[in-house]
Backbone as a chain_set.jsonl record, in Angstrom:
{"seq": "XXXXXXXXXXXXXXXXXXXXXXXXXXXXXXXXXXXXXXXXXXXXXXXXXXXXXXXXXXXXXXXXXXXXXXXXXXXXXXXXXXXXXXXXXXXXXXXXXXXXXXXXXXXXXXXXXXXXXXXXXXXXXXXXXXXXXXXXXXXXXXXXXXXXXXXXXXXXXXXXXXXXXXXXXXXXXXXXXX", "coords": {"N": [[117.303, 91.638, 98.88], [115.294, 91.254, 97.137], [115.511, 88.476, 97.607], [113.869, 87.892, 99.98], [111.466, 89.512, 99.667], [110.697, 87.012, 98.271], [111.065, 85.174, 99.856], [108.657, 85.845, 101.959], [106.543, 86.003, 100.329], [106.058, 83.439, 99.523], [105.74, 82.162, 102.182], [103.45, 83.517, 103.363], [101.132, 82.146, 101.188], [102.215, 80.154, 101.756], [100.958, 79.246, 104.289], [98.37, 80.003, 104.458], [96.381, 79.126, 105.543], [96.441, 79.775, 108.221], [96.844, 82.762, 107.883], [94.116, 83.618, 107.254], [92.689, 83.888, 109.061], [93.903, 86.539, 110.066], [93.927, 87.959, 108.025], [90.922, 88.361, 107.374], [90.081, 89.294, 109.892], [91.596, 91.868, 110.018], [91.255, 93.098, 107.6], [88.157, 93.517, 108.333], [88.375, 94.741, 110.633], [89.362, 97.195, 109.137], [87.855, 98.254, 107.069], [85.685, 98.751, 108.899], [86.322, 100.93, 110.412], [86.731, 102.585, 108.219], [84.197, 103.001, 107.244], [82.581, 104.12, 109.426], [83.996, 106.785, 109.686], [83.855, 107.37, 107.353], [80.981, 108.035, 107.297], [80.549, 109.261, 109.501], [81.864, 111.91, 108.699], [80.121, 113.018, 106.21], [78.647, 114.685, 104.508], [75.731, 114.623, 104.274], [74.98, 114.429, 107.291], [75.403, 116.869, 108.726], [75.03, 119.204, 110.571], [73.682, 117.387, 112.525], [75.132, 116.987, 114.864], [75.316, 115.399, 117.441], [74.723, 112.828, 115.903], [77.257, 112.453, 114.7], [78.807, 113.137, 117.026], [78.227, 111.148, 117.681], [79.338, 109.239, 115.973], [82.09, 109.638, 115.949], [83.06, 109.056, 118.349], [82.885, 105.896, 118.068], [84.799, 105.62, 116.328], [87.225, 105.593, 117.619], [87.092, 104.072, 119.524], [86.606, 101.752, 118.223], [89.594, 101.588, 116.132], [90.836, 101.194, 119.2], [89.634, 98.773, 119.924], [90.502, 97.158, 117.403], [93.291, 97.366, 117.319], [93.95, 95.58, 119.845], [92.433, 93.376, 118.781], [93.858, 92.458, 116.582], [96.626, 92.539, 117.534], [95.862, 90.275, 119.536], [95.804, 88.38, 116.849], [97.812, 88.754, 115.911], [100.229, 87.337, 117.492], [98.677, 84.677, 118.053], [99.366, 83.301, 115.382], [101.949, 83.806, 114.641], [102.865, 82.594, 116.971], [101.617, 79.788, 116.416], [103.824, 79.627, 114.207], [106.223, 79.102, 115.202], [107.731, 77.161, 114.923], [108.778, 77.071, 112.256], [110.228, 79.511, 112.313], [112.502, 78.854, 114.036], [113.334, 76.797, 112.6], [114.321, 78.173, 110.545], [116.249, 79.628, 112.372], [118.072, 78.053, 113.135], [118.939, 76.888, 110.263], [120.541, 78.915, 109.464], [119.993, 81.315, 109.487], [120.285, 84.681, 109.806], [119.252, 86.903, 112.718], [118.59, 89.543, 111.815], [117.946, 89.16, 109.313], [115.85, 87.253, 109.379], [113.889, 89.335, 110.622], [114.243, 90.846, 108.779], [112.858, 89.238, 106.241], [110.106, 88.879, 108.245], [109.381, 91.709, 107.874], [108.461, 92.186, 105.802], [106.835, 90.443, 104.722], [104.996, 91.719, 106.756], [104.52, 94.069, 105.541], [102.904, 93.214, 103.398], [100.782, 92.282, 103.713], [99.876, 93.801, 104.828], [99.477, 96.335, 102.955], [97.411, 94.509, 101.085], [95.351, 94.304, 102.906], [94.878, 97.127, 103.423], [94.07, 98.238, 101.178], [92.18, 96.515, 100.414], [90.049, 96.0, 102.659], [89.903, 98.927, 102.495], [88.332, 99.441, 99.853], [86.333, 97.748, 100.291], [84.764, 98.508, 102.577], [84.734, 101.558, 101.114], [82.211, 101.025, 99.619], [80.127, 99.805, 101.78], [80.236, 101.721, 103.013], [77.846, 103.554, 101.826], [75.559, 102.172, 101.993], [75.296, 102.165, 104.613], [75.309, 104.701, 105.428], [72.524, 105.479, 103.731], [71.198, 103.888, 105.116], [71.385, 105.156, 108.139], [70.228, 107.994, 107.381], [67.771, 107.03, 106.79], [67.096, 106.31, 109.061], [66.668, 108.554, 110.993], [65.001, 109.745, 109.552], [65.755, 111.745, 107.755], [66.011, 113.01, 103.794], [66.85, 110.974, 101.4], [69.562, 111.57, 99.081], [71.219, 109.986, 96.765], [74.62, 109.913, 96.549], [77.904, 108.793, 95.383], [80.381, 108.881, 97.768], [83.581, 109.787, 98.457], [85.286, 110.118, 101.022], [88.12, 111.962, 101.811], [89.779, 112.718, 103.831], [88.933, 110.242, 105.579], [89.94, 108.518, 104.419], [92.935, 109.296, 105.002], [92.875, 108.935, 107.636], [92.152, 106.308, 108.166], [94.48, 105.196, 107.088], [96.467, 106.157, 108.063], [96.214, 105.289, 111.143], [96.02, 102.668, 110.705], [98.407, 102.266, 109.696], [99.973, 102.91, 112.056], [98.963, 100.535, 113.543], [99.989, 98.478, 112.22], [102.61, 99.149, 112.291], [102.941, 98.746, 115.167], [102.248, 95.892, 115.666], [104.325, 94.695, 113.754], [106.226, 95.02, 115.403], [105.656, 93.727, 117.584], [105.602, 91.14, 116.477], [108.052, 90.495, 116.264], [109.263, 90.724, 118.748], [107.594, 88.85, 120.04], [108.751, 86.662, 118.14], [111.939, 86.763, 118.792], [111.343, 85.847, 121.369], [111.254, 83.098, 121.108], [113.107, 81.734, 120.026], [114.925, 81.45, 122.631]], "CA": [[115.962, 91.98, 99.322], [114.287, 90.344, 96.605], [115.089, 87.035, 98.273], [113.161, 87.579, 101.324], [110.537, 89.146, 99.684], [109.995, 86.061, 97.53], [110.353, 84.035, 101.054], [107.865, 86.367, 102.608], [105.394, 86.226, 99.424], [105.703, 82.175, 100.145], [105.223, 82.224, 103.61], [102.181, 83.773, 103.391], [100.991, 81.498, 100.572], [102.118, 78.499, 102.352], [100.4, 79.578, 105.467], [97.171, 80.416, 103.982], [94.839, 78.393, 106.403], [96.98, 80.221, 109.052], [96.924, 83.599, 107.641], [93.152, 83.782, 106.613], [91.605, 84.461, 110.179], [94.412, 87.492, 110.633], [93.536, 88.834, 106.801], [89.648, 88.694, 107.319], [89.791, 90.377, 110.987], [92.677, 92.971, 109.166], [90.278, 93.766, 106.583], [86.99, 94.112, 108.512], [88.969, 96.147, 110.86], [89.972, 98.478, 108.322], [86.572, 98.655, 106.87], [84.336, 99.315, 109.558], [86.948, 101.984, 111.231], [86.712, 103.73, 107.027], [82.87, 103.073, 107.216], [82.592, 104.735, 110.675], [84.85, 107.973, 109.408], [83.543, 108.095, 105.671], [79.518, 108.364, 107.521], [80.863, 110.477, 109.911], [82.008, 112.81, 107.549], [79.44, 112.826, 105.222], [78.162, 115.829, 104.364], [74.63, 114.6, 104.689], [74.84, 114.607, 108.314], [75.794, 118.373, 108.908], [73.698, 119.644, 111.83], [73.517, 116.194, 113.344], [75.773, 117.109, 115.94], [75.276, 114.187, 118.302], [75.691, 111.835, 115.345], [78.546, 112.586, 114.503], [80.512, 113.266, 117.693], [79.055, 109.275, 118.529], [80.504, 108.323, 115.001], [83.833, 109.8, 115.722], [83.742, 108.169, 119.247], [83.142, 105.223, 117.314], [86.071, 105.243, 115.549], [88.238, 105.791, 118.799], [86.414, 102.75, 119.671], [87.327, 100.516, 116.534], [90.906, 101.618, 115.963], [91.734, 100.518, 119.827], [89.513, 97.293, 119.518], [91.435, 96.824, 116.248], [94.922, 97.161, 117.708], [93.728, 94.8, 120.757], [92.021, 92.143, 118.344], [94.77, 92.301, 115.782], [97.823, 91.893, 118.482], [96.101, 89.059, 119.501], [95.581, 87.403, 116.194], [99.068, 88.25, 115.412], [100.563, 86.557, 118.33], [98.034, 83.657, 117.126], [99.861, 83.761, 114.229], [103.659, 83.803, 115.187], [103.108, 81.086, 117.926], [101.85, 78.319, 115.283], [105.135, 79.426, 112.751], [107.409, 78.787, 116.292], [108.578, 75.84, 114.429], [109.384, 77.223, 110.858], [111.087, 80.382, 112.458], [113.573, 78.125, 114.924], [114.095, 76.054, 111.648], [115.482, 79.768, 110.12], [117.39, 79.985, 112.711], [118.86, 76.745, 112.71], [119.908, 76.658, 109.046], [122.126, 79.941, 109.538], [119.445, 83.034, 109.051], [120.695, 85.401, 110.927], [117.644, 87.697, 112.916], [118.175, 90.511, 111.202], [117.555, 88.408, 107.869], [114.195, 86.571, 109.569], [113.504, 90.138, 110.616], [113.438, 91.678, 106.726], [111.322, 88.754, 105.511], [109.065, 89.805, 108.758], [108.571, 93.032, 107.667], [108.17, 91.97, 103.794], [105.518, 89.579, 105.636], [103.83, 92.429, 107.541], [104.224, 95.189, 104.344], [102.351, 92.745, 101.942], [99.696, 92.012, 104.377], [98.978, 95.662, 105.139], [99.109, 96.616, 101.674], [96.504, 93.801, 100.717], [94.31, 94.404, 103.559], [94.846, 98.269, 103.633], [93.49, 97.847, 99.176], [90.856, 95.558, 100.296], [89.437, 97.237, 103.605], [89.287, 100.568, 102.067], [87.017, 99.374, 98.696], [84.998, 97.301, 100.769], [84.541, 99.866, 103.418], [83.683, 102.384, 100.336], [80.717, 100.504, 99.196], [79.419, 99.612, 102.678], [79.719, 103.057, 103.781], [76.974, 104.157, 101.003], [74.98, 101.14, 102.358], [75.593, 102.777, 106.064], [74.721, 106.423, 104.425], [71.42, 105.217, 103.475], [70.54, 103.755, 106.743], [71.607, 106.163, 108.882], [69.18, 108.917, 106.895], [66.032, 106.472, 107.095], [67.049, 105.961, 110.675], [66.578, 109.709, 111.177], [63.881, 110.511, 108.278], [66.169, 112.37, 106.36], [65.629, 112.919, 102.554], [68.136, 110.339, 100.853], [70.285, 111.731, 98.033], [72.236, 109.186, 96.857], [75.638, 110.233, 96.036], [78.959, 108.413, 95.546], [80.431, 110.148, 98.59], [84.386, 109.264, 99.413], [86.094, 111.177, 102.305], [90.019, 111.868, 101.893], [89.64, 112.821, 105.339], [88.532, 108.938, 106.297], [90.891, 107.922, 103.823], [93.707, 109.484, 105.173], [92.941, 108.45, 108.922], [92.376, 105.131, 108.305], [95.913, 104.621, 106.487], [97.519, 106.475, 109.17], [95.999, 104.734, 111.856], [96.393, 101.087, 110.543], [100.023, 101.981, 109.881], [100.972, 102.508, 113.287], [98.67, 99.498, 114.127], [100.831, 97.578, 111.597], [104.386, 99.095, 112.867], [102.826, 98.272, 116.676], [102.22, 94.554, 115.109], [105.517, 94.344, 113.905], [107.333, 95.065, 116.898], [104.93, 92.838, 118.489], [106.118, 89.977, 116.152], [109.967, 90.683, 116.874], [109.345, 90.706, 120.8], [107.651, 87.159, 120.233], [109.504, 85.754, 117.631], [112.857, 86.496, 119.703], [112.042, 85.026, 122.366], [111.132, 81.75, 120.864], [114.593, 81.45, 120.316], [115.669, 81.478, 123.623]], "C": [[114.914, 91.227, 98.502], [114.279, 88.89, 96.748], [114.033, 86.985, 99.289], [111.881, 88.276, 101.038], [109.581, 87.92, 98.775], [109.447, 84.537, 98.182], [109.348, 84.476, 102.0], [106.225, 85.621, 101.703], [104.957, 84.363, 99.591], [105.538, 81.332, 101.143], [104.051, 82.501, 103.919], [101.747, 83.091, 102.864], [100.965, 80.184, 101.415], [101.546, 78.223, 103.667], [99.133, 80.207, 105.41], [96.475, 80.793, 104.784], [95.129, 79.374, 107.856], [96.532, 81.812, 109.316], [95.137, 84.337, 107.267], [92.407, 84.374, 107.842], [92.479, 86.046, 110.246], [93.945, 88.696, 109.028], [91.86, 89.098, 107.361], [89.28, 89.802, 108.887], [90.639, 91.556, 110.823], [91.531, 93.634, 108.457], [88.859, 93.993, 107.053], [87.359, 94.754, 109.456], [88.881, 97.372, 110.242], [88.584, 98.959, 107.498], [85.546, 99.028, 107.546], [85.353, 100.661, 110.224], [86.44, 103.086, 109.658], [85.262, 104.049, 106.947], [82.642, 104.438, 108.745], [82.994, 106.455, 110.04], [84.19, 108.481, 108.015], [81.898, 108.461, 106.257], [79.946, 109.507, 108.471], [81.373, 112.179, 109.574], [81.086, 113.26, 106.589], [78.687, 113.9, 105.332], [76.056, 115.953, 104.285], [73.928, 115.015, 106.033], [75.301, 116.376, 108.754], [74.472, 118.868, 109.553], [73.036, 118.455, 112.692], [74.567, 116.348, 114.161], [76.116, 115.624, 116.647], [75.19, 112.875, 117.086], [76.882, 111.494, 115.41], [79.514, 112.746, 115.248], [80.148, 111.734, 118.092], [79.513, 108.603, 117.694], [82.121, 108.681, 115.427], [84.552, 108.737, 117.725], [83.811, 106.789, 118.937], [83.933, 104.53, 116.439], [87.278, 105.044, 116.288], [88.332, 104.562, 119.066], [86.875, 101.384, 118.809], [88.558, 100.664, 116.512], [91.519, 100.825, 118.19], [90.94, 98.908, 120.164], [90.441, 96.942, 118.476], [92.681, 96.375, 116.77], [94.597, 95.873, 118.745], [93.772, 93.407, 119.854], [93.458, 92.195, 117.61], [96.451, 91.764, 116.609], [97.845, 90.334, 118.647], [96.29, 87.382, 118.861], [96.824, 87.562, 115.889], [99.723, 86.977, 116.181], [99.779, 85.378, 118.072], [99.238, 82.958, 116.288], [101.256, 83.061, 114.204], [103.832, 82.523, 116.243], [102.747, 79.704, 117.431], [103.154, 79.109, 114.035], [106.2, 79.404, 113.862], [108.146, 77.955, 115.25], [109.38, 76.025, 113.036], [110.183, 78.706, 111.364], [112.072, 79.547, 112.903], [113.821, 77.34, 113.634], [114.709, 77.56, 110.456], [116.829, 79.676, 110.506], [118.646, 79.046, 112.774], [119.589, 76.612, 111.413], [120.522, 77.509, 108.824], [121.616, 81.162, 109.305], [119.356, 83.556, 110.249], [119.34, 86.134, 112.024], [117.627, 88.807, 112.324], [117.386, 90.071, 109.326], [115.971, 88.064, 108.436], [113.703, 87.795, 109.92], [112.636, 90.914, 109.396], [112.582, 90.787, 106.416], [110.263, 88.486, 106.542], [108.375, 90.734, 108.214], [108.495, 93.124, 106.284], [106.983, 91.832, 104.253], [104.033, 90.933, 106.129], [103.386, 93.66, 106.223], [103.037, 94.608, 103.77], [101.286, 92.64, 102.808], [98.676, 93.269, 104.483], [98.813, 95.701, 104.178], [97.862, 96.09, 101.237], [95.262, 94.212, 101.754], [93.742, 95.997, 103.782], [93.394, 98.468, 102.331], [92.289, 97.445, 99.995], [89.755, 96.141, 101.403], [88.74, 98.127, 103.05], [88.217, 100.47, 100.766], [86.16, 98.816, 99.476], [84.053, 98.318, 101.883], [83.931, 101.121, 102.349], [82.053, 102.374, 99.757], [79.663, 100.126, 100.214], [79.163, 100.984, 103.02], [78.198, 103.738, 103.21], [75.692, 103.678, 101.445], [74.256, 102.071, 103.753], [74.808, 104.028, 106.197], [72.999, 106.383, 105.062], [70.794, 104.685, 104.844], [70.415, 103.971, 107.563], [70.45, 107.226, 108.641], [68.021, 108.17, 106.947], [65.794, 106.356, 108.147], [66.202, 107.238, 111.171], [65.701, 110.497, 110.702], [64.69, 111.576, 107.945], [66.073, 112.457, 105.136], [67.067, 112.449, 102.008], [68.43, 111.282, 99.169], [71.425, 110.841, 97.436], [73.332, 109.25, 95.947], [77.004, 109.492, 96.31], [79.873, 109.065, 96.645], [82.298, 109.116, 98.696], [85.357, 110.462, 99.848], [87.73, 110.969, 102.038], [89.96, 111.656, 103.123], [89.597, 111.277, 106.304], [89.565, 108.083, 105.747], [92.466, 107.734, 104.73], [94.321, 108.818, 106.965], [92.996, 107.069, 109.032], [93.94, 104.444, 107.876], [96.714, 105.508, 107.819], [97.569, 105.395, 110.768], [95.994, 103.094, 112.087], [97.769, 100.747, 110.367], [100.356, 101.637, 110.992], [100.418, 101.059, 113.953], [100.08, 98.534, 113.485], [102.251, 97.572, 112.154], [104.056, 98.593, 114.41], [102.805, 96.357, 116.863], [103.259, 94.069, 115.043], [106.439, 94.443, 115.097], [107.116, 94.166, 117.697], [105.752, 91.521, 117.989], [107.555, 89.807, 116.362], [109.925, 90.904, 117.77], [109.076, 88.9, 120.566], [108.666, 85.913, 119.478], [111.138, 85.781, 118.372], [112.933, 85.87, 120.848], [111.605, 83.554, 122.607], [112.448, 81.211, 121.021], [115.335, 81.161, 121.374], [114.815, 80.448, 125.047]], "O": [[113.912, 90.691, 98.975], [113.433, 88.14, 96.261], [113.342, 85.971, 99.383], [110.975, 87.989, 101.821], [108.362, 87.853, 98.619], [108.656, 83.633, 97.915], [109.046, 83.678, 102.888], [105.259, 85.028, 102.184], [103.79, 84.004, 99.747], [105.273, 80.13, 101.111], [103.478, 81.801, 104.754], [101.329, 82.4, 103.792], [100.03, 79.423, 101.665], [101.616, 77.096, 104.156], [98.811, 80.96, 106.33], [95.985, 81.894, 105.034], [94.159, 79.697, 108.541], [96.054, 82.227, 110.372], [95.051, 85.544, 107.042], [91.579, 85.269, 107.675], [91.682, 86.947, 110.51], [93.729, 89.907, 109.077], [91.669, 90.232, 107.801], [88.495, 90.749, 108.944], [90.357, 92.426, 111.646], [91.0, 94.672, 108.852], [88.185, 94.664, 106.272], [86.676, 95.778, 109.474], [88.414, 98.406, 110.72], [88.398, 100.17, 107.381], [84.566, 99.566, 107.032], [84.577, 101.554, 110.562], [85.892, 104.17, 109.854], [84.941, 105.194, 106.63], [82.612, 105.651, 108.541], [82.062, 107.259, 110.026], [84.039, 109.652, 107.665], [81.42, 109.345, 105.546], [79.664, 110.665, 108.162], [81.194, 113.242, 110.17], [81.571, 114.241, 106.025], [78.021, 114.036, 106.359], [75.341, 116.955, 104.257], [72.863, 115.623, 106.147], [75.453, 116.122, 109.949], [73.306, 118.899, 109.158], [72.041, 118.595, 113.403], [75.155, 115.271, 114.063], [77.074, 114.911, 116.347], [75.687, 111.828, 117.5], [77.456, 110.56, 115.97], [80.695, 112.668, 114.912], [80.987, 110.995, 118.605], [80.072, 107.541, 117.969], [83.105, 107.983, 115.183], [85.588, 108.194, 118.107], [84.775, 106.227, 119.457], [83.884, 103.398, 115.957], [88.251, 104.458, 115.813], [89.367, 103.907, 118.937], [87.404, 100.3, 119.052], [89.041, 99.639, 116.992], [92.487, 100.074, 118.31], [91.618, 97.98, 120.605], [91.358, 96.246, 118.913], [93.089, 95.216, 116.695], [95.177, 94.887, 118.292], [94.643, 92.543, 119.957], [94.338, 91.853, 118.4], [97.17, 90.83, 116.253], [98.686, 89.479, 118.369], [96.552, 86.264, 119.302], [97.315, 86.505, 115.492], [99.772, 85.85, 115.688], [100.657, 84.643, 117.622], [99.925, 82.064, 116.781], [101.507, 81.931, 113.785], [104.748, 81.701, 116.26], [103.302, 78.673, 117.811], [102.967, 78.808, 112.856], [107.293, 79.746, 113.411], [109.253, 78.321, 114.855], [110.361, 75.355, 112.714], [110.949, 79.035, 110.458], [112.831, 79.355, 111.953], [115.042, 77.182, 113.623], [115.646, 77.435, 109.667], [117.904, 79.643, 109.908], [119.83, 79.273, 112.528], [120.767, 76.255, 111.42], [121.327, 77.308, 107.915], [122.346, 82.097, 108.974], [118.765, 83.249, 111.284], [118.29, 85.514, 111.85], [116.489, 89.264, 112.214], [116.601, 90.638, 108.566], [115.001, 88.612, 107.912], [112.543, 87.718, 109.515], [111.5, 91.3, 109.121], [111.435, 91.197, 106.24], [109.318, 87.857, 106.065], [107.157, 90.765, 108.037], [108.471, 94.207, 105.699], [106.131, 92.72, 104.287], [102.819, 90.997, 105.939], [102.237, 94.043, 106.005], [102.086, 95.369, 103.593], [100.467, 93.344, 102.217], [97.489, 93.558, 104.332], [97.797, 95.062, 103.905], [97.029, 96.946, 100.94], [94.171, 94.431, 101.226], [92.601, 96.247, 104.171], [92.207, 98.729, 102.528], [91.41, 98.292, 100.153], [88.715, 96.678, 101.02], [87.52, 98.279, 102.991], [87.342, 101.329, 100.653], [85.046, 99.34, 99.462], [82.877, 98.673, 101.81], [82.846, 101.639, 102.614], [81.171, 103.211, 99.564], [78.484, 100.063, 99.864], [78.035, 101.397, 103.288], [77.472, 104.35, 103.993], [74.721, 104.433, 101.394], [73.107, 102.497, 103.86], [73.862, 104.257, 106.951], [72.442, 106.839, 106.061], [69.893, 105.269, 105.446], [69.555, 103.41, 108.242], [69.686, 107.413, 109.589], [67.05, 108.876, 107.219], [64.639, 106.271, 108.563], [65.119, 107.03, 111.718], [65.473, 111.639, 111.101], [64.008, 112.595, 107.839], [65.944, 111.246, 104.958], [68.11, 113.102, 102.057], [67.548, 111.525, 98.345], [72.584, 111.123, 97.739], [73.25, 108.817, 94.797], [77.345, 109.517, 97.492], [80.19, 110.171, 96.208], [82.27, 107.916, 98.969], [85.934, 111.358, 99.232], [88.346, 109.905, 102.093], [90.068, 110.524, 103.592], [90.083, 111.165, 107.429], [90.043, 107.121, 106.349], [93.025, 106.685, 105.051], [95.423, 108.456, 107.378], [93.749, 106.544, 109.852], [94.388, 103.384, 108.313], [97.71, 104.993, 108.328], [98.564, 104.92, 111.314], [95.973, 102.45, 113.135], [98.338, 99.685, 110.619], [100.876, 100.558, 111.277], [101.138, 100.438, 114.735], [100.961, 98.031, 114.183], [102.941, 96.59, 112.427], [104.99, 97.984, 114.932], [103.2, 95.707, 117.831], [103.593, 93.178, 115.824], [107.341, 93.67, 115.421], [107.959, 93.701, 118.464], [106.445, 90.878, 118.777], [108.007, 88.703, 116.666], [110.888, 91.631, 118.01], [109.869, 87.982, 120.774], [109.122, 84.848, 119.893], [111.592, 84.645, 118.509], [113.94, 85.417, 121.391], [111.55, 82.929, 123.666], [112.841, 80.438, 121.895], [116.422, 80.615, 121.182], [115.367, 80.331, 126.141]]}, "num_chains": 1, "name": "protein.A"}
């Protein structure tokens, strides 16, 4: 296992230029869906009713743009490395082998973009906060505010994007092969 994730960790690496449009639309994904959920939450808004149920449709909103955009940047993605998977398979790696350093591939990605998302998303949300209450003439209090609650949805909800990703990339990458 620690071969494939050391050919995952240089796959990504060596696929930077490749990998950089699917990290930056990963990570402002994952930040505007935590922004969305951490204002929606926010205990400022309480008795804003109609905020808050159009932040949470908002978020309905983002998580299935997300999955949409993200499919298609995977597939992106997987159809320029056609040529370095079929040379896998060619030198004798089996698919369950190009599979594991897949899903090394897709772990480390999430992980990094899950990390990076969710701080940047914390500090915008405060941003968000604040502009939301001047929108409204509310009296700003400005408090470090972070939601488990937004926390917890956004990591649930980018997982299954991520396991819906992967499956995605093992439908396409099989049937390069063939």
């Amino acid at each position: 296992m620690k071969f494939y994730l050391k050919l995952a960790l240089g796959n990504i690496k060596k696929n930077k230029k490749l990998y950089s449009s699917y990290f930056i639309s990963t990570i402002f994904s994952i930040a505007l869906y935590f922004i969305i959920k951490t204002v929606g939450n926010s205990p400022t808004l309480k008795g804003q009713d109609s905020i808050t149920m159009f932040l949470n449709l908002g978020g309905y909103v983002i998580a299935l743009f997300s999955l949409i955009f993200l499919f298609y940047t995977n597939s992106f993605v997987i159809k320029n490395r056609k040529k370095e998977i079929s040379l896998y398979h060619i030198l004798g790696m089996e698919k369950r082998n190009v599979r594991s350093m897949m899903l090394l591939e897709t772990i480390v990605i999430a992980l990094i973009s899950l990390v990076s998302g969710i701080v940047i998303g914390m500090l915008l949300s405060q941003i968000t906060s604040v502009i939301i209450l001047r929108i409204i003439h509310k009296s700003i209090h400005f408090s470090l505010i972070f939601s488990i609650d937004a926390f917890i949805k956004t990591i649930i909800i980018f997982s299954i994007i991520f396991f819906f990703d992967f499956t995605i990339k093992m439908y396409i990458s099989f049937f390069l092969w063939f």
